[in-house]
Amino acid sequence: MSSTGGRRRPPTIHDVAREAGVSRGTVSRVLNGGHYVSPAAQEAVNAAIRKTGYVVNRHARSLITGRSDSVGFLLTEPQERFFEDPNFNVLLSGCTQALAAHDIPLLLMLAGTKDERRRITRYITAGHVDGVLLVSSHSGDPVAEELRKAGVPLVQCGKPMGPGSKVSYVAADDRDGARDMVRHLLSLGRRRIGMVTGPLDLPGGVDRLAGYREVLTEAGIEIDERLVVSGDYSRASGDAGTERLLAQAPDMDAVFVASDLMAQGALAALRRAGRRVPEDVAVGGFDDSSAATEATPALTTIRQPYDRISAEMVRVLLAQIGGEDAAAVILPTELVKRDST
C-alpha cells in the first residue's frame, strides 16, 4: 500500500479486486450479498479482504443502498432502570452478538420520557437506522405504532398490548410460566399465595397475573384480592409490595413475585418482618436473571430463554428489513427450583 505523509493508506476496493484477480464489480457484489458471484470468486474476494485488511466504508455504501447498516435497541424506560434491571443488559448483549454475525452494529437508545421518545422517533424515522428492536413498550405508548406507520421495520420484545396490533414480536410464554410457578407453590402445600405483579400496562405483567389467577381458580381456591399487589419490576417495589401483603394478609405462606429483582426486595421485607424463607413463606420469582442466583436464599424462578429471545428478535427484524411480513414468536419458559421454596 502507498502512504501519504508517512501515514499508511487504508486498503480500498480496488486493492481487494487486484489481490483477488477479479473486477471491482465482482468485489462490490460480494460485499452486497454475493448475488451472481461464483463460489470460487467469492472465496477469492473473502481471502483478499482478509489479506488486505479491507474494511467496508459504511457511509459510502449507505449512499448507494439507502440503508444505514445499523439497528436500534430502543428501551422506553428511565435510564436508571436500564442499569438496575439485569434483564435489559442480557437482552442488549444477546442482540449485539446476534447482529455481529451479520456485521451490523447496534445503537442503544434510551427514551424514558415523552420528550425523549419524540426525539428518538424523529431520529429513527429520518433513516438513521434500518430497523428497531423495541424493549418494554407500555400500554398507551405510541412509539411502536408510529414507527410501524412510518414503515420502519420493528420487532417488539413481548406481546403488543393493543388489540389488532400488526407489530412483530418475540415473547416468552408469561402466562404459562406463571401457571407453572403457582402449581409448584401449591404442590408444596401452600394455600395462602400472594402475588406482587409486574406493571399492568405491560403484557408480561398482565399475563403473569392471569396465570396466577387461573391456577388458583382451577385448584378451587377463591381469589383473595388482599393477596394481590402491584409492582413495577424494581427491587424497591418488590419490597414495598411484600410489606403491603404482610399487612393485609399476615397468614400468607407463599408469594409469587413477577420478577427476580422484585423478589430480592420481597426477601428483604420478609427478613425485616422476621419471616423465614422458605419455612414460613416460600418465594418464587420470574426471569432467572442474575438477581435470582445472587439472592439469599437463591430464588426458585421461571427461566426466560433470553438467548433465544435475542436471536429470534434479530432474525425476525432482519427478515423484515429484507421485505418479509410481520411475525410473532412465543417461546416456552422453564421452572427452576432453588432454595427459596
Short mmCIF file of C-alpha atoms in Angstrom, two decimals:
data_model
loop_
_atom_site.label_atom_id
_atom_site.label_comp_id
_atom_site.label_asym_id
_atom_site.label_seq_id
_atom_site.Cartn_x
_atom_site.Cartn_y
_atom_site.Cartn_z
CA MET A 1 0.00 0.00 0.00
CA SER A 2 1.20 3.52 -0.70
CA SER A 3 1.43 6.11 2.04
CA THR A 4 0.97 9.85 2.24
CA GLY A 5 2.97 11.98 4.66
CA GLY A 6 4.20 8.83 6.40
CA ARG A 7 0.65 7.59 7.04
CA ARG A 8 -0.30 4.23 5.59
CA ARG A 9 -3.20 4.45 3.14
CA PRO A 10 -6.13 2.20 4.10
CA PRO A 11 -6.87 -0.57 1.57
CA THR A 12 -9.60 0.13 -0.97
CA ILE A 13 -11.99 -1.97 -3.00
CA HIS A 14 -9.54 -1.65 -5.90
CA ASP A 15 -6.80 -3.26 -3.78
CA VAL A 16 -9.14 -6.14 -2.95
CA ALA A 17 -10.03 -6.62 -6.62
CA ARG A 18 -6.37 -6.61 -7.66
CA GLU A 19 -5.44 -9.10 -4.90
CA ALA A 20 -8.35 -11.41 -5.77
CA GLY A 21 -7.80 -11.18 -9.52
CA VAL A 22 -11.39 -10.13 -10.17
CA SER A 23 -13.19 -6.99 -11.26
CA ARG A 24 -14.21 -4.20 -8.89
CA GLY A 25 -17.85 -5.03 -9.73
CA THR A 26 -17.38 -8.60 -8.52
CA VAL A 27 -15.99 -7.35 -5.21
CA SER A 28 -18.95 -4.97 -4.89
CA ARG A 29 -21.42 -7.82 -5.49
CA VAL A 30 -19.71 -9.93 -2.80
CA LEU A 31 -19.90 -7.04 -0.32
CA ASN A 32 -23.60 -6.60 -1.07
CA GLY A 33 -24.67 -10.17 -0.52
CA GLY A 34 -22.82 -12.31 -3.05
CA HIS A 35 -25.58 -12.42 -5.69
CA TYR A 36 -24.47 -13.60 -9.16
CA VAL A 37 -20.98 -14.45 -7.90
CA SER A 38 -19.41 -17.89 -8.31
CA PRO A 39 -18.26 -19.71 -5.14
CA ALA A 40 -14.64 -19.55 -6.36
CA ALA A 41 -14.78 -15.79 -6.93
CA GLN A 42 -16.50 -15.26 -3.57
CA GLU A 43 -13.77 -17.22 -1.77
CA ALA A 44 -11.05 -15.30 -3.62
CA VAL A 45 -12.61 -11.96 -2.63
CA ASN A 46 -13.05 -13.01 1.01
CA ALA A 47 -9.42 -14.16 1.13
CA ALA A 48 -8.30 -10.85 -0.37
CA ILE A 49 -10.33 -8.90 2.18
CA ARG A 50 -8.63 -10.82 4.99
CA LYS A 51 -5.18 -10.35 3.49
CA THR A 52 -5.51 -6.63 2.72
CA GLY A 53 -7.41 -5.78 5.90
CA TYR A 54 -10.09 -4.01 3.89
CA VAL A 55 -12.97 -2.54 5.93
CA VAL A 56 -16.26 -1.58 4.31
CA ASN A 57 -16.90 2.17 4.17
CA ARG A 58 -20.39 2.08 5.61
CA HIS A 59 -21.12 5.70 4.79
CA ALA A 60 -20.27 5.22 1.13
CA ARG A 61 -22.27 2.01 0.95
CA SER A 62 -25.29 3.63 2.61
CA LEU A 63 -25.32 6.31 -0.09
CA ILE A 64 -25.67 3.56 -2.67
CA THR A 65 -28.06 1.19 -0.87
CA GLY A 66 -30.15 3.75 1.01
CA ARG A 67 -29.54 1.82 4.23
CA SER A 68 -27.63 2.78 7.37
CA ASP A 69 -26.38 -0.77 8.04
CA SER A 70 -27.22 -0.32 11.73
CA VAL A 71 -30.07 -1.29 14.06
CA GLY A 72 -31.51 0.50 17.10
CA PHE A 73 -32.13 -1.10 20.51
CA LEU A 74 -34.84 1.14 21.96
CA LEU A 75 -35.66 0.93 25.67
CA THR A 76 -38.64 3.08 26.69
CA GLU A 77 -37.72 3.17 30.38
CA PRO A 78 -35.88 5.69 32.59
CA GLN A 79 -32.09 5.43 32.34
CA GLU A 80 -31.69 4.22 35.92
CA ARG A 81 -33.90 1.22 35.16
CA PHE A 82 -31.50 0.11 32.42
CA PHE A 83 -28.66 -0.05 34.93
CA GLU A 84 -30.73 -1.64 37.73
CA ASP A 85 -32.53 -4.41 35.86
CA PRO A 86 -30.14 -7.17 34.66
CA ASN A 87 -32.62 -8.40 32.04
CA PHE A 88 -32.09 -5.37 29.81
CA ASN A 89 -28.33 -5.88 29.75
CA VAL A 90 -28.73 -9.56 28.90
CA LEU A 91 -31.06 -8.73 26.01
CA LEU A 92 -28.74 -5.98 24.76
CA SER A 93 -25.74 -8.29 24.86
CA GLY A 94 -27.59 -11.11 23.08
CA CYS A 95 -28.88 -8.82 20.33
CA THR A 96 -25.43 -7.28 19.87
CA GLN A 97 -23.87 -10.71 19.41
CA ALA A 98 -26.58 -11.89 17.02
CA LEU A 99 -26.16 -8.79 14.85
CA ALA A 100 -22.36 -9.03 14.97
CA ALA A 101 -22.64 -12.27 12.99
CA HIS A 102 -24.08 -10.08 10.19
CA ASP A 103 -21.52 -7.30 10.73
CA ILE A 104 -24.28 -4.90 11.83
CA PRO A 105 -23.69 -2.53 14.77
CA LEU A 106 -26.38 -1.96 17.41
CA LEU A 107 -27.21 1.52 18.71
CA LEU A 108 -28.56 1.77 22.27
CA MET A 109 -31.39 4.29 22.61
CA LEU A 110 -32.94 5.18 25.98
CA ALA A 111 -36.24 7.06 25.92
CA GLY A 112 -37.89 7.23 29.33
CA THR A 113 -39.87 10.46 28.88
CA LYS A 114 -42.32 11.75 26.28
CA ASP A 115 -39.80 14.31 25.03
CA GLU A 116 -37.08 11.66 24.68
CA ARG A 117 -39.47 9.37 22.83
CA ARG A 118 -40.40 12.16 20.42
CA ARG A 119 -36.74 12.94 19.71
CA ILE A 120 -35.83 9.29 19.23
CA THR A 121 -38.82 8.70 16.96
CA ARG A 122 -37.75 11.63 14.74
CA TYR A 123 -34.19 10.27 14.64
CA ILE A 124 -35.34 6.77 13.66
CA THR A 125 -37.85 7.86 11.03
CA ALA A 126 -35.15 10.07 9.46
CA GLY A 127 -33.43 6.84 8.37
CA HIS A 128 -30.52 6.73 10.80
CA VAL A 129 -31.18 3.02 11.49
CA ASP A 130 -32.61 0.27 9.30
CA GLY A 131 -34.84 -1.19 11.99
CA VAL A 132 -35.62 -1.20 15.69
CA LEU A 133 -35.61 -3.77 18.48
CA LEU A 134 -38.15 -2.32 20.92
CA VAL A 135 -37.99 -3.31 24.60
CA SER A 136 -40.54 -2.50 27.33
CA SER A 137 -43.30 -0.76 25.38
CA HIS A 138 -46.07 0.25 27.81
CA SER A 139 -49.78 0.38 27.02
CA GLY A 140 -50.64 3.79 25.61
CA ASP A 141 -47.07 4.41 24.42
CA PRO A 142 -47.45 5.44 20.75
CA VAL A 143 -43.84 4.73 19.71
CA ALA A 144 -44.41 1.24 18.26
CA GLU A 145 -47.42 2.25 16.21
CA GLU A 146 -45.79 5.47 15.00
CA LEU A 147 -42.72 3.58 13.80
CA ARG A 148 -44.84 0.91 12.14
CA LYS A 149 -46.94 3.50 10.32
CA ALA A 150 -43.74 5.22 9.19
CA GLY A 151 -42.65 1.95 7.60
CA VAL A 152 -39.76 1.32 9.98
CA PRO A 153 -39.00 -2.42 10.41
CA LEU A 154 -39.74 -3.16 14.06
CA VAL A 155 -39.71 -6.12 16.44
CA GLN A 156 -41.00 -5.79 19.99
CA CYS A 157 -39.83 -7.83 22.98
CA GLY A 158 -43.11 -9.00 24.50
CA LYS A 159 -46.61 -9.12 23.06
CA PRO A 160 -48.16 -5.80 21.98
CA MET A 161 -50.86 -4.56 24.36
CA GLY A 162 -53.21 -3.02 21.82
CA PRO A 163 -55.87 -5.17 20.12
CA GLY A 164 -55.18 -5.97 16.49
CA SER A 165 -51.60 -4.70 16.55
CA LYS A 166 -49.58 -5.57 13.45
CA VAL A 167 -46.19 -5.15 15.14
CA SER A 168 -43.81 -8.13 15.02
CA TYR A 169 -42.90 -9.51 18.42
CA VAL A 170 -40.93 -12.17 20.25
CA ALA A 171 -42.08 -13.13 23.75
CA ALA A 172 -41.68 -15.74 26.44
CA ASP A 173 -44.88 -17.54 27.41
CA ASP A 174 -45.51 -15.41 30.51
CA ARG A 175 -48.90 -16.88 31.35
CA ASP A 176 -47.72 -20.48 31.17
CA GLY A 177 -44.63 -19.66 33.23
CA ALA A 178 -46.80 -18.10 35.95
CA ARG A 179 -49.04 -21.14 35.92
CA ASP A 180 -46.02 -23.41 36.46
CA MET A 181 -44.84 -21.33 39.42
CA VAL A 182 -48.21 -21.27 41.17
CA ARG A 183 -48.68 -25.01 40.61
CA HIS A 184 -45.26 -25.56 42.18
CA LEU A 185 -46.18 -23.49 45.25
CA LEU A 186 -49.46 -25.40 45.59
CA SER A 187 -47.58 -28.70 45.35
CA LEU A 188 -45.65 -27.67 48.47
CA GLY A 189 -48.89 -27.42 50.41
CA ARG A 190 -49.08 -23.62 50.31
CA ARG A 191 -52.59 -22.21 50.08
CA ARG A 192 -52.34 -18.51 51.02
CA ILE A 193 -50.28 -17.49 47.99
CA GLY A 194 -49.73 -13.79 47.47
CA MET A 195 -48.55 -12.07 44.32
CA VAL A 196 -46.56 -8.93 43.56
CA THR A 197 -47.47 -8.28 39.93
CA GLY A 198 -45.44 -6.56 37.27
CA PRO A 199 -46.70 -3.31 35.68
CA LEU A 200 -50.20 -3.94 34.39
CA ASP A 201 -49.58 -1.71 31.38
CA LEU A 202 -47.02 -4.25 30.12
CA PRO A 203 -48.02 -7.60 28.57
CA GLY A 204 -45.79 -9.61 30.93
CA GLY A 205 -47.45 -8.02 33.95
CA VAL A 206 -50.92 -8.82 32.64
CA ASP A 207 -50.17 -12.40 31.57
CA ARG A 208 -48.31 -13.39 34.76
CA LEU A 209 -51.22 -12.17 36.88
CA ALA A 210 -53.65 -14.04 34.63
CA GLY A 211 -51.66 -17.28 35.05
CA TYR A 212 -51.68 -16.84 38.84
CA ARG A 213 -55.46 -16.35 38.91
CA GLU A 214 -56.16 -19.25 36.55
CA VAL A 215 -54.27 -21.86 38.58
CA LEU A 216 -55.79 -20.82 41.91
CA THR A 217 -59.26 -20.92 40.37
CA GLU A 218 -58.60 -24.37 38.87
CA ALA A 219 -57.48 -25.55 42.33
CA GLY A 220 -60.77 -24.35 43.84
CA ILE A 221 -59.09 -21.54 45.80
CA GLU A 222 -61.05 -18.30 45.88
CA ILE A 223 -59.01 -15.27 44.76
CA ASP A 224 -58.40 -13.02 47.76
CA GLU A 225 -57.68 -9.51 46.44
CA ARG A 226 -55.77 -8.74 49.67
CA LEU A 227 -53.16 -11.18 48.38
CA VAL A 228 -52.50 -9.25 45.14
CA VAL A 229 -50.49 -6.01 44.96
CA SER A 230 -48.81 -4.31 42.00
CA GLY A 231 -45.14 -3.56 41.38
CA ASP A 232 -43.06 -2.04 38.62
CA TYR A 233 -40.25 -4.63 38.28
CA SER A 234 -37.93 -2.62 40.56
CA ARG A 235 -36.37 -4.01 43.75
CA ALA A 236 -38.00 -1.23 45.79
CA SER A 237 -41.49 -2.09 44.53
CA GLY A 238 -40.99 -5.75 45.48
CA ASP A 239 -40.02 -4.69 48.99
CA ALA A 240 -42.94 -2.27 49.38
CA GLY A 241 -45.41 -4.70 47.80
CA THR A 242 -44.44 -7.52 50.15
CA GLU A 243 -44.81 -5.19 53.13
CA ARG A 244 -48.35 -4.44 51.99
CA LEU A 245 -49.12 -8.14 51.57
CA LEU A 246 -47.90 -8.93 55.09
CA ALA A 247 -50.07 -6.12 56.48
CA GLN A 248 -53.15 -7.13 54.50
CA ALA A 249 -52.77 -10.93 54.78
CA PRO A 250 -50.45 -11.86 57.68
CA ASP A 251 -51.28 -15.54 57.17
CA MET A 252 -49.63 -15.53 53.71
CA ASP A 253 -47.48 -18.67 53.34
CA ALA A 254 -46.08 -18.09 49.83
CA VAL A 255 -45.56 -15.22 47.41
CA PHE A 256 -45.10 -15.26 43.66
CA VAL A 257 -43.15 -12.15 42.63
CA ALA A 258 -43.31 -11.27 38.95
CA SER A 259 -39.57 -10.59 38.56
CA ASP A 260 -36.37 -11.73 40.28
CA LEU A 261 -35.34 -8.15 41.01
CA MET A 262 -38.64 -7.51 42.78
CA ALA A 263 -38.22 -10.85 44.56
CA GLN A 264 -34.94 -9.59 46.05
CA GLY A 265 -36.97 -6.77 47.56
CA ALA A 266 -39.56 -9.26 48.79
CA LEU A 267 -36.86 -11.25 50.60
CA ALA A 268 -35.67 -8.08 52.34
CA ALA A 269 -39.21 -7.27 53.51
CA LEU A 270 -39.72 -10.81 54.82
CA ARG A 271 -36.43 -10.69 56.73
CA ARG A 272 -37.44 -7.43 58.41
CA ALA A 273 -40.75 -9.00 59.41
CA GLY A 274 -38.98 -12.00 60.94
CA ARG A 275 -40.40 -14.44 58.36
CA ARG A 276 -38.16 -17.35 57.39
CA VAL A 277 -37.80 -18.32 53.75
CA PRO A 278 -38.92 -20.89 52.77
CA GLU A 279 -40.09 -22.29 56.15
CA ASP A 280 -42.67 -19.56 56.84
CA VAL A 281 -43.09 -18.05 53.39
CA ALA A 282 -41.99 -19.66 50.12
CA VAL A 283 -40.86 -17.17 47.46
CA GLY A 284 -40.94 -17.62 43.69
CA GLY A 285 -39.57 -15.18 41.12
CA PHE A 286 -39.61 -14.82 37.36
CA ASP A 287 -36.84 -14.39 34.73
CA ASP A 288 -33.90 -16.50 36.07
CA SER A 289 -31.70 -13.43 35.89
CA SER A 290 -28.51 -12.87 37.88
CA ALA A 291 -30.76 -11.44 40.61
CA ALA A 292 -32.07 -14.97 41.24
CA THR A 293 -28.69 -16.57 41.92
CA GLU A 294 -27.39 -13.57 43.87
CA ALA A 295 -30.37 -13.61 46.24
CA THR A 296 -30.21 -15.19 49.71
CA PRO A 297 -31.64 -17.75 49.63
CA ALA A 298 -31.24 -18.41 45.92
CA LEU A 299 -34.56 -17.96 44.14
CA THR A 300 -36.81 -20.56 42.67
CA THR A 301 -37.88 -18.84 39.47
CA ILE A 302 -39.19 -19.11 35.93
CA ARG A 303 -36.46 -19.07 33.31
CA GLN A 304 -36.97 -16.90 30.27
CA PRO A 305 -34.80 -18.09 27.32
CA TYR A 306 -33.09 -14.74 26.80
CA ASP A 307 -30.52 -16.15 24.37
CA ARG A 308 -33.29 -17.44 22.11
CA ILE A 309 -35.37 -14.29 22.56
CA SER A 310 -32.43 -12.13 21.44
CA ALA A 311 -31.61 -14.37 18.48
CA GLU A 312 -35.24 -14.53 17.35
CA MET A 313 -35.72 -10.77 17.65
CA VAL A 314 -32.72 -10.21 15.39
CA ARG A 315 -33.80 -12.94 12.95
CA VAL A 316 -37.32 -11.55 12.63
CA LEU A 317 -36.07 -7.96 12.28
CA LEU A 318 -33.53 -8.79 9.56
CA ALA A 319 -36.21 -10.73 7.69
CA GLN A 320 -38.48 -7.71 7.91
CA ILE A 321 -35.71 -5.39 6.70
CA GLY A 322 -35.37 -7.82 3.80
CA GLY A 323 -39.04 -7.37 2.88
CA GLU A 324 -40.82 -10.15 4.79
CA ASP A 325 -44.10 -9.62 6.63
CA ALA A 326 -44.58 -9.15 10.38
CA ALA A 327 -44.18 -12.26 12.52
CA ALA A 328 -44.93 -13.42 16.05
CA VAL A 329 -42.82 -15.86 18.09
CA ILE A 330 -43.70 -17.18 21.57
CA LEU A 331 -41.02 -19.21 23.38
CA PRO A 332 -41.51 -21.65 26.28
CA THR A 333 -40.36 -20.93 29.84
CA GLU A 334 -38.97 -23.34 32.45
CA LEU A 335 -39.36 -23.72 36.23
CA VAL A 336 -36.01 -23.59 38.04
CA LYS A 337 -36.12 -24.84 41.63
CA ARG A 338 -33.74 -23.39 44.21
CA ASP A 339 -33.70 -22.74 47.96
CA SER A 340 -36.49 -20.15 48.30
CA THR A 341 -39.30 -22.73 48.04
#
